Amino acid sequence: MAWHEWPLMMFTVLAQTSVGSFLVLGGILLSGQLSLNEETRLHKAMFFLWALMGLGFMASTAHLGSPLRAVNALNQLGSSWLSNEIFFGSLFFAAGGFYWLLSILNKGSVQARKGLLAAAMLMGIVFMYAMIKVYLIDTVPTWNNMFTPLGFILTMLLSGLLFAQLLLAGAQSKLTGLYKILPIAGAAAAVISLVVTVLQMIDLSSINSAVTAASGIIDNMQQLQLIRGALMLAALALWFKPLITKNKPTTLLLVPAFVLIFVSEFIARGIFYGLHMTIGM
Amino acid sequence: MKQYGFYIDSSKCTGCKTCQLSCKDNKDLDIGVNFRRVYEYAGGDWLKEGEIYRQSVYSYYLSIACNHCDQPACTKVCPSGAMHKRDDGFVVVDEKVCIGCKYCSMACPYGAPQYNEEKGHMIKCDGCYERVAQGMQPVCVGSCPLRALEFGPIAELRDKYGTNADVAPLPSSLTTKPNIVIKQNRNARPTDDQSGHLANPKEV
Amino acid sequence: MKINLKSLLNPQIDRRGFLKSSALFTGVATVTAGLTLPFKTTKVQAAAQAKPENKEKVVWSACTVNCGSRCPLKMHVENGEIKWVDTDNSGSDNYGEHQVRACLRGRSMRRRVYNPDRLKYPMKRIGKRGEGKFKRITWDEAFTDIAASITSIKKDYGNEAIYLNYGTGTLGGTVTKSWPPGGSLLARLMNLNGGYLNHYGDYSSAQIAEGLSHTYGGWANNNSPSDLENSKLIVQFGNNPAETRMSGGGVIHHFMEGKAKSNARLIVVDPRYTDTAGGREDQWIPIRPGTDTAFIAAMAHVMITENLVDQAFLDKYCVGYDEKTLPESAPAKSDYKSYILGLGEDTVEKTPEWASKITGIPADIIIKAAREIGSTKPCAVIQGWGIQRTANGEIASRAVAMLSLLTGNVGINGGGSGAREGGSSIPFVRFPTLQNPVEASIPMFLWTDAIVRGPEMTAVKDGIRGKDKLDVPIKFIWNYAGNCIINQHSDINRTHDILQDESACEMIVVIDNHMTSSAKYADIVLPDLTTSEQSDFCMDASAGNMPYFIFASQVIKPQFEAKSIYDICTGLADKLGVKDAFTEGRDQEGWLRHLYQQTRAQDPSLPEFEAMRKQGIYKRLVKDHFVAYQDFRNDPKANPLSTPSGKIEIYSEKLAELAETWVLAKDEVIHPLPVYAPNFEGWEDSKQGNYPLQLTGFHYKSRTHSTYGNVSLLQDAAPQEMWINPMDAQGRGINNGDLIRIFNDRGELHIAAKVTPRILPGVVALGEGAWYAPDGQKIDHGGCINVLTTQRPSPLAKGNPQHTNLVDVQLVNKV
């Protein structure tokens, strides 16, 4: 585990959660299936989405040795994926945030707001793409493989979908169909995530430098993965409970479910950073 | 474009670390910060036959600083541009620009860029480019009691000593194209070797 | 015991940080409020007094420690502060007229000079010995107290009770020379005051100095390492110049370049796979410590039975190889050949199979090595001092020489004597230290015994020289630039107990740069200058065929109240009423000029004084390699050796006589031949009892003995750790880096384990010289080997068997 990378663990998981849920909610908003009141309540609930994203950005600066120079991070826009990530992350935050502000304040034309929303969603996707590219470093064999995009996208799905549902529930949305689709999609993501994890653990044994064997970097890997899987299943159980008991999902149920899935993904990200090694020393 | 490089004679290197310490003295580096690092690679087996033993033990040292690569992994990921390759080929971090995000150290397979907690940014071997511009050798090279290090235009070093830059525990030179030439120790193992181990992990 | 309550309670002293509990092993002087270290800071205290010069200047200095090399340092100074340390990088670097490049330690000299452990003022002990509690006193108080103590001890016990302890921290200096004791300024001071109890031998080479002198007569020499360019085969016995003589102008450079020229094959015999080996060897023969004599006897067996010995050489130059050349006094069949073939007293044939069980070396490897050594000429056999620093080191050192003798390699280019490397030197007039009126001399290793039972110590029991027995115990100890009061002397816990009795040894004066563990046991501590703070001529390096000397100029002003040894002795001479006789009207600079003038009078080719100061180093290129015993080889009649027979004595009548007359324990052996005898506490003993592992020390690159041991950068670069083979580690649950305890009946220390295949199973190794750092329970956490070593001396030299120890190892903590 790489606890010392907590700022990056926070940033990436929170960003993926925000973007994931924003894409879901944005899609719903664009589809026009919500009543005006629902929309207003959802916009209010989306405050927490930006709070998470803001928290993520704040955490990310804690990773910097010289946060006052943070603006220099944009110097290599185009050639450095880290610059790109920060740039598109900022655009996503700005466009989405602006859309949200206009919506809350009920300013601007609907058309313009929708355009802004669509643009923010696009920025979110590019942001996520850049974030994946940041870690596809050809000298870091434990990152430079399909498990990095898979892991990141699965976080978007698992944590993002659940968070989207939490906000929808908070907004007292009446889209009952979604209350079925989202947990099922989440469950599918969880199954994929567990399969991917097993595949990755197998793959690790084939990654070696003369100095480091990837399979040996994290001492308590099995333990961590078990905890992580258990947390994920517990979150799923809470998420599915309303479906089984045929009740409406409540925030009271979804908040702990989200906390569980977040911690689970946080541990997974800790493992990810902990697996850092290079092809050399 | 000019390009300098190091010649590292691992057959002569005794792992004495004078290169590392002379650098540290000159650059005033503290504990834990090593622009030049000396890797001890060791391996081999023992077999007990009653009271006697047979063995196949080996070890060798490799002194590595920054290899001022043609395709540096560090500059590729650097978001601020602080990590850059100069016209004279040295890969140097502009300490006034670096934000301390540490991605260069994650990417470099040679451990060259190092994060300095106190300064809040990265520091690394600059090849003593100021000395070199004055016609002097980098401090480490001139310090070597075994004369196992040489410095010069990489083309000249390659003419003199060949082009090998591959030996365990280094990664394949194809990835970043390091500007080093390595004379192998008799015990040398290939880059992807799995028989030995890094014997002094605390020291590098 | 007197305790100065007033000082104890004086808050002013407390504030200055001079009182520190000894429980904190960081040492008394680590909290030194007034000291600003010029690292990572721009403000420098020393600069406050100096006039701002701004311009960087470069001043030649030197590293004068006891590594066997000697290095010039070029100090870059700004505003009275050393900014960085360069070395000899002037002129050509072609081998033969090469630069003398300092090792990692010399390059770290700045951190010794500006070390937080620096002694700043004279101090007087106020706690128990070893507690490290001192109060600051003036120089005048210090001189007065010391002079009074000398006077009273002289009156009560005579000068024989005043001892100059072994110390080699500045043995490379001329004015500052700390060893041999008779060559130091303290000797001059004491010789003007009735003399002192001298010692002979040294912790480095006591057993070989004595042992091999019986073979070759006097100090046994060997060819210079540069002569390896003429060798076809090199055999290194326990010799590891890559870690012991690391200078770029020293043995390792000559070894490497000489070997490169001749492309000679290399066999390394050592329990550790050393850095000298490290891929440069053609064969590493790991051997159990203390069993080299058996290995050599078995090789002799192969050479004799396969007719590989140089019979003509043995007949002409040696005594006692076979019955032909045995002296008349020797019994029948007491020759070496008879011993090997099992025809002698013990009737055991020294076959490879016999030796393989003792040494751990497979018989086929013994046979192969014997054939190779016996049939490759010239062959250079060289021994380091590790083999002889053992319980039977005298015999072992003579045994190694047997390989050179059996093969007739002595006195020829590319060959050698089997002793340690020799070399050329430039004659230099040393500081005259006058005649010592006291004739008694003790083995340096027995000074603790001389405190406890001085008058019981005799010539035949304890190796007392100059008289039959000591008359008085040691009452006063001078300890200059040495750490043998505690750190480097064996069995620290015994020494500690002996020194606790303040009525036994009444006064210990330590003169040093840093608060060493020895300084903590001092009654009075005097702060000495480092080489950087004074001028001196520096020399005495093993430098092959390119000898040199260095003029070290004063680089910076004396730090704090520290004084040079010359000024310290002058101050004391004043109190003792012999100042004029001591100084002869000169100051330190005056003496340097005087000594150099005398040296130049002998050798006018040397540069003038001022030119020398400017050029810093003077090198002389000696065309011919030094070949030990070449004259003797060419004409043994005209150039006899200084042995009783004038020949090389394989059988020594003198040793036969000592074996008869000296008082020895049952398990101690003095023998006219280099015969195998198990060491006390050797491998044979490891098979019974509680301690199954043999522990050997080695010289570690982060220190020269204990000097530089407090430089944090070096500790970081080469951390103290104990080597252990995976076979031994596995059963004990120890992984690389784990914290372990090493212990025996004498003591215990905790340190990290280096689990490495580079050491023979059954053997563990610990670099000597780490600074002793005990906790309240007498457990050392610094990794100082001497909490485990014994004070029992070797039989003949009465030397330190510090590589002969049995211990066990256990896991303390996982990393």
GROMACS .gro file of N, CA and C in nm, chain A residues 89-171:
model
  249
   89GLY      N    1  -0.930   1.865  -1.656
   89GLY     CA    2  -0.998   1.857  -1.527
   89GLY      C    3  -1.052   1.994  -1.487
   90SER      N    4  -0.970   2.096  -1.511
   90SER     CA    5  -1.011   2.232  -1.477
   90SER      C    6  -1.127   2.275  -1.567
   91LEU      N    7  -1.117   2.241  -1.696
   91LEU     CA    8  -1.225   2.276  -1.789
   91LEU      C    9  -1.356   2.210  -1.747
   92PHE      N   10  -1.342   2.082  -1.710
   92PHE     CA   11  -1.460   2.008  -1.665
   92PHE      C   12  -1.522   2.077  -1.544
   93PHE      N   13  -1.438   2.112  -1.452
   93PHE     CA   14  -1.483   2.175  -1.329
   93PHE      C   15  -1.547   2.311  -1.361
   94ALA      N   16  -1.482   2.385  -1.449
   94ALA     CA   17  -1.529   2.519  -1.483
   94ALA      C   18  -1.661   2.512  -1.560
   95ALA      N   19  -1.663   2.431  -1.665
   95ALA     CA   20  -1.783   2.422  -1.750
   95ALA      C   21  -1.899   2.365  -1.671
   96GLY      N   22  -1.872   2.252  -1.602
   96GLY     CA   23  -1.977   2.188  -1.523
   96GLY      C   24  -2.025   2.279  -1.412
   97GLY      N   25  -1.927   2.341  -1.346
   97GLY     CA   26  -1.960   2.429  -1.236
   97GLY      C   27  -2.042   2.548  -1.283
   98PHE      N   28  -2.005   2.600  -1.399
   98PHE     CA   29  -2.075   2.716  -1.454
   98PHE      C   30  -2.219   2.678  -1.491
   99TYR      N   31  -2.227   2.559  -1.553
   99TYR     CA   32  -2.360   2.507  -1.586
   99TYR      C   33  -2.445   2.497  -1.459
  100TRP      N   34  -2.384   2.444  -1.357
  100TRP     CA   35  -2.456   2.420  -1.231
  100TRP      C   36  -2.500   2.553  -1.170
  101LEU      N   37  -2.409   2.651  -1.172
  101LEU     CA   38  -2.438   2.781  -1.114
  101LEU      C   39  -2.554   2.848  -1.187
  102LEU      N   40  -2.544   2.844  -1.322
  102LEU     CA   41  -2.652   2.903  -1.402
  102LEU      C   42  -2.785   2.835  -1.373
  103SER      N   43  -2.778   2.703  -1.357
  103SER     CA   44  -2.902   2.628  -1.334
  103SER      C   45  -2.960   2.662  -1.197
  104ILE      N   46  -2.872   2.668  -1.098
  104ILE     CA   47  -2.919   2.699  -0.963
  104ILE      C   48  -2.980   2.838  -0.959
  105LEU      N   49  -2.909   2.930  -1.027
  105LEU     CA   50  -2.956   3.069  -1.027
  105LEU      C   51  -3.064   3.093  -1.133
  106ASN      N   52  -3.086   2.988  -1.213
  106ASN     CA   53  -3.183   2.996  -1.321
  106ASN      C   54  -3.151   3.112  -1.416
  107LYS      N   55  -3.027   3.121  -1.452
  107LYS     CA   56  -2.983   3.225  -1.546
  107LYS      C   57  -2.951   3.160  -1.681
  108GLY      N   58  -2.953   3.238  -1.782
  108GLY     CA   59  -2.917   3.191  -1.916
  108GLY      C   60  -3.026   3.108  -1.980
  109SER      N   61  -3.014   3.096  -2.113
  109SER     CA   62  -3.118   3.022  -2.185
  109SER      C   63  -3.101   2.873  -2.162
  110VAL      N   64  -3.205   2.799  -2.174
  110VAL     CA   65  -3.200   2.654  -2.156
  110VAL      C   66  -3.105   2.593  -2.258
  111GLN      N   67  -3.113   2.648  -2.379
  111GLN     CA   68  -3.030   2.598  -2.487
  111GLN      C   69  -2.882   2.610  -2.450
  112ALA      N   70  -2.847   2.731  -2.402
  112ALA     CA   71  -2.705   2.757  -2.365
  112ALA      C   72  -2.663   2.667  -2.253
  113ARG      N   73  -2.755   2.649  -2.158
  113ARG     CA   74  -2.720   2.564  -2.044
  113ARG      C   75  -2.699   2.420  -2.090
  114LYS      N   76  -2.786   2.375  -2.178
  114LYS     CA   77  -2.771   2.238  -2.228
  114LYS      C   78  -2.639   2.222  -2.303
  115GLY      N   79  -2.609   2.327  -2.381
  115GLY     CA   80  -2.481   2.324  -2.454
  115GLY      C   81  -2.364   2.315  -2.357
  116LEU      N   82  -2.374   2.395  -2.252
  116LEU     CA   83  -2.268   2.396  -2.150
  116LEU      C   84  -2.258   2.259  -2.082
  117LEU      N   85  -2.374   2.201  -2.054
  117LEU     CA   86  -2.377   2.069  -1.989
  117LEU      C   87  -2.310   1.964  -2.078
  118ALA      N   88  -2.346   1.968  -2.205
  118ALA     CA   89  -2.287   1.871  -2.299
  118ALA      C   90  -2.137   1.890  -2.308
  119ALA      N   91  -2.097   2.017  -2.313
  119ALA     CA   92  -1.952   2.048  -2.320
  119ALA      C   93  -1.882   1.996  -2.195
  120ALA      N   94  -1.943   2.018  -2.078
  120ALA     CA   95  -1.883   1.973  -1.953
  120ALA      C   96  -1.870   1.821  -1.952
  121MET      N   97  -1.973   1.752  -2.006
  121MET     CA   98  -1.966   1.606  -2.012
  121MET      C   99  -1.850   1.562  -2.101
  122LEU      N  100  -1.837   1.633  -2.212
  122LEU     CA  101  -1.728   1.600  -2.303
  122LEU      C  102  -1.592   1.623  -2.235
  123MET      N  103  -1.581   1.738  -2.165
  123MET     CA  104  -1.457   1.767  -2.092
  123MET      C  105  -1.429   1.658  -1.989
  124GLY      N  106  -1.534   1.612  -1.926
  124GLY     CA  107  -1.520   1.506  -1.825
  124GLY      C  108  -1.460   1.381  -1.887
  125ILE      N  109  -1.510   1.348  -2.007
  125ILE     CA  110  -1.458   1.228  -2.074
  125ILE      C  111  -1.312   1.246  -2.112
  126VAL      N  112  -1.281   1.363  -2.166
  126VAL     CA  113  -1.141   1.389  -2.202
  126VAL      C  114  -1.052   1.389  -2.078
  127PHE      N  115  -1.105   1.448  -1.971
  127PHE     CA  116  -1.035   1.451  -1.842
  127PHE      C  117  -1.001   1.308  -1.798
  128MET      N  118  -1.099   1.221  -1.805
  128MET     CA  119  -1.077   1.082  -1.764
  128MET      C  120  -0.974   1.014  -1.855
  129TYR      N  121  -0.983   1.046  -1.983
  129TYR     CA  122  -0.889   0.988  -2.078
  129TYR      C  123  -0.746   1.033  -2.044
  130ALA      N  124  -0.733   1.163  -2.016
  130ALA     CA  125  -0.601   1.217  -1.982
  130ALA      C  126  -0.549   1.153  -1.853
  131MET      N  127  -0.640   1.135  -1.760
  131MET     CA  128  -0.598   1.077  -1.632
  131MET      C  129  -0.543   0.936  -1.652
  132ILE      N  130  -0.607   0.861  -1.740
  132ILE     CA  131  -0.557   0.728  -1.771
  132ILE      C  132  -0.419   0.737  -1.836
  133LYS      N  133  -0.409   0.831  -1.932
  133LYS     CA  134  -0.282   0.842  -2.005
  133LYS      C  135  -0.165   0.882  -1.913
  134VAL      N  136  -0.196   0.957  -1.809
  134VAL     CA  137  -0.090   0.998  -1.715
  134VAL      C  138  -0.013   0.877  -1.665
  135TYR      N  139  -0.088   0.768  -1.643
  135TYR     CA  140  -0.025   0.653  -1.579
  135TYR      C  141   0.024   0.548  -1.678
  136LEU      N  142  -0.001   0.570  -1.804
  136LEU     CA  143   0.051   0.474  -1.903
  136LEU      C  144   0.193   0.516  -1.941
  137ILE      N  145   0.284   0.497  -1.845
  137ILE     CA  146   0.424   0.535  -1.863
  137ILE      C  147   0.501   0.410  -1.905
  138ASP      N  148   0.571   0.418  -2.016
  138ASP     CA  149   0.631   0.295  -2.068
  138ASP      C  150   0.742   0.239  -1.981
  139THR      N  151   0.790   0.319  -1.883
  139THR     CA  152   0.894   0.267  -1.794
  139THR      C  153   0.836   0.209  -1.665
  140VAL      N  154   0.701   0.215  -1.655
  140VAL     CA  155   0.637   0.161  -1.534
  140VAL      C  156   0.547   0.044  -1.574
  141PRO      N  157   0.604  -0.076  -1.574
  141PRO     CA  158   0.533  -0.190  -1.632
  141PRO      C  159   0.406  -0.229  -1.556
  142THR      N  160   0.401  -0.198  -1.427
  142THR     CA  161   0.283  -0.235  -1.349
  142THR      C  162   0.165  -0.142  -1.377
  143TRP      N  163   0.192  -0.029  -1.438
  143TRP     CA  164   0.085   0.066  -1.474
  143TRP      C  165   0.055   0.063  -1.624
  144ASN      N  166   0.160   0.038  -1.699
  144ASN     CA  167   0.149   0.053  -1.844
  144ASN      C  168   0.082  -0.069  -1.906
  145ASN      N  169  -0.041  -0.096  -1.866
  145ASN     CA  170  -0.114  -0.210  -1.921
  145ASN      C  171  -0.264  -0.181  -1.912
  146MET      N  172  -0.344  -0.276  -1.960
  146MET     CA  173  -0.489  -0.250  -1.971
  146MET      C  174  -0.556  -0.239  -1.835
  147PHE      N  175  -0.486  -0.281  -1.729
  147PHE     CA  176  -0.550  -0.278  -1.598
  147PHE      C  177  -0.565  -0.135  -1.545
  148THR      N  178  -0.483  -0.045  -1.595
  148THR     CA  179  -0.497   0.094  -1.552
  148THR      C  180  -0.627   0.155  -1.606
  149PRO      N  181  -0.651   0.154  -1.740
  149PRO     CA  182  -0.781   0.207  -1.787
  149PRO      C  183  -0.898   0.129  -1.730
  150LEU      N  184  -0.884  -0.004  -1.721
  150LEU     CA  185  -0.994  -0.083  -1.667
  150LEU      C  186  -1.027  -0.040  -1.524
  151GLY      N  187  -0.925  -0.028  -1.445
  151GLY     CA  188  -0.944   0.009  -1.305
  151GLY      C  189  -1.009   0.146  -1.292
  152PHE      N  190  -0.959   0.241  -1.371
  152PHE     CA  191  -1.010   0.377  -1.361
  152PHE      C  192  -1.156   0.382  -1.407
  153ILE      N  193  -1.187   0.315  -1.518
  153ILE     CA  194  -1.325   0.318  -1.570
  153ILE      C  195  -1.420   0.247  -1.474
  154LEU      N  196  -1.371   0.138  -1.415
  154LEU     CA  197  -1.456   0.065  -1.321
  154LEU      C  198  -1.483   0.150  -1.196
  155THR      N  199  -1.389   0.231  -1.157
  155THR     CA  200  -1.414   0.323  -1.045
  155THR      C  201  -1.523   0.422  -1.083
  156MET      N  202  -1.511   0.476  -1.207
  156MET     CA  203  -1.613   0.569  -1.257
  156MET      C  204  -1.751   0.504  -1.249
  157LEU      N  205  -1.756   0.378  -1.289
  157LEU     CA  206  -1.884   0.310  -1.291
  157LEU      C  207  -1.935   0.280  -1.151
  158LEU      N  208  -1.851   0.211  -1.075
  158LEU     CA  209  -1.896   0.167  -0.942
  158LEU      C  210  -1.930   0.284  -0.853
  159SER      N  211  -1.829   0.368  -0.834
  159SER     CA  212  -1.846   0.478  -0.741
  159SER      C  213  -1.936   0.585  -0.803
  160GLY      N  214  -1.921   0.608  -0.934
  160GLY     CA  215  -1.998   0.712  -1.003
  160GLY      C  216  -2.146   0.679  -1.008
  161LEU      N  217  -2.180   0.556  -1.043
  161LEU     CA  218  -2.321   0.517  -1.052
  161LEU      C  219  -2.388   0.526  -0.916
  162LEU      N  220  -2.318   0.476  -0.815
  162LEU     CA  221  -2.377   0.476  -0.681
  162LEU      C  222  -2.397   0.619  -0.633
  163PHE      N  223  -2.298   0.702  -0.663
  163PHE     CA  224  -2.309   0.842  -0.620
  163PHE      C  225  -2.422   0.910  -0.696
  164ALA      N  226  -2.436   0.877  -0.825
  164ALA     CA  227  -2.545   0.934  -0.905
  164ALA      C  228  -2.679   0.894  -0.843
  165GLN      N  229  -2.686   0.767  -0.807
  165GLN     CA  230  -2.812   0.723  -0.748
  165GLN      C  231  -2.837   0.792  -0.614
  166LEU      N  232  -2.732   0.811  -0.538
  166LEU     CA  233  -2.745   0.881  -0.410
  166LEU      C  234  -2.803   1.020  -0.432
  167LEU      N  235  -2.748   1.091  -0.533
  167LEU     CA  236  -2.796   1.226  -0.559
  167LEU      C  237  -2.940   1.225  -0.611
  168LEU      N  238  -2.970   1.125  -0.694
  168LEU     CA  239  -3.107   1.114  -0.745
  168LEU      C  240  -3.204   1.089  -0.631
  169ALA      N  241  -3.162   1.001  -0.541
  169ALA     CA  242  -3.248   0.971  -0.426
  169ALA      C  243  -3.265   1.095  -0.341
  170GLY      N  244  -3.151   1.167  -0.326
  170GLY     CA  245  -3.156   1.291  -0.247
  170GLY      C  246  -3.251   1.390  -0.312
  171ALA      N  247  -3.257   1.389  -0.445
  171ALA     CA  248  -3.342   1.482  -0.518
  171ALA      C  249  -3.485   1.429  -0.530
   0.00000   0.00000   0.00000
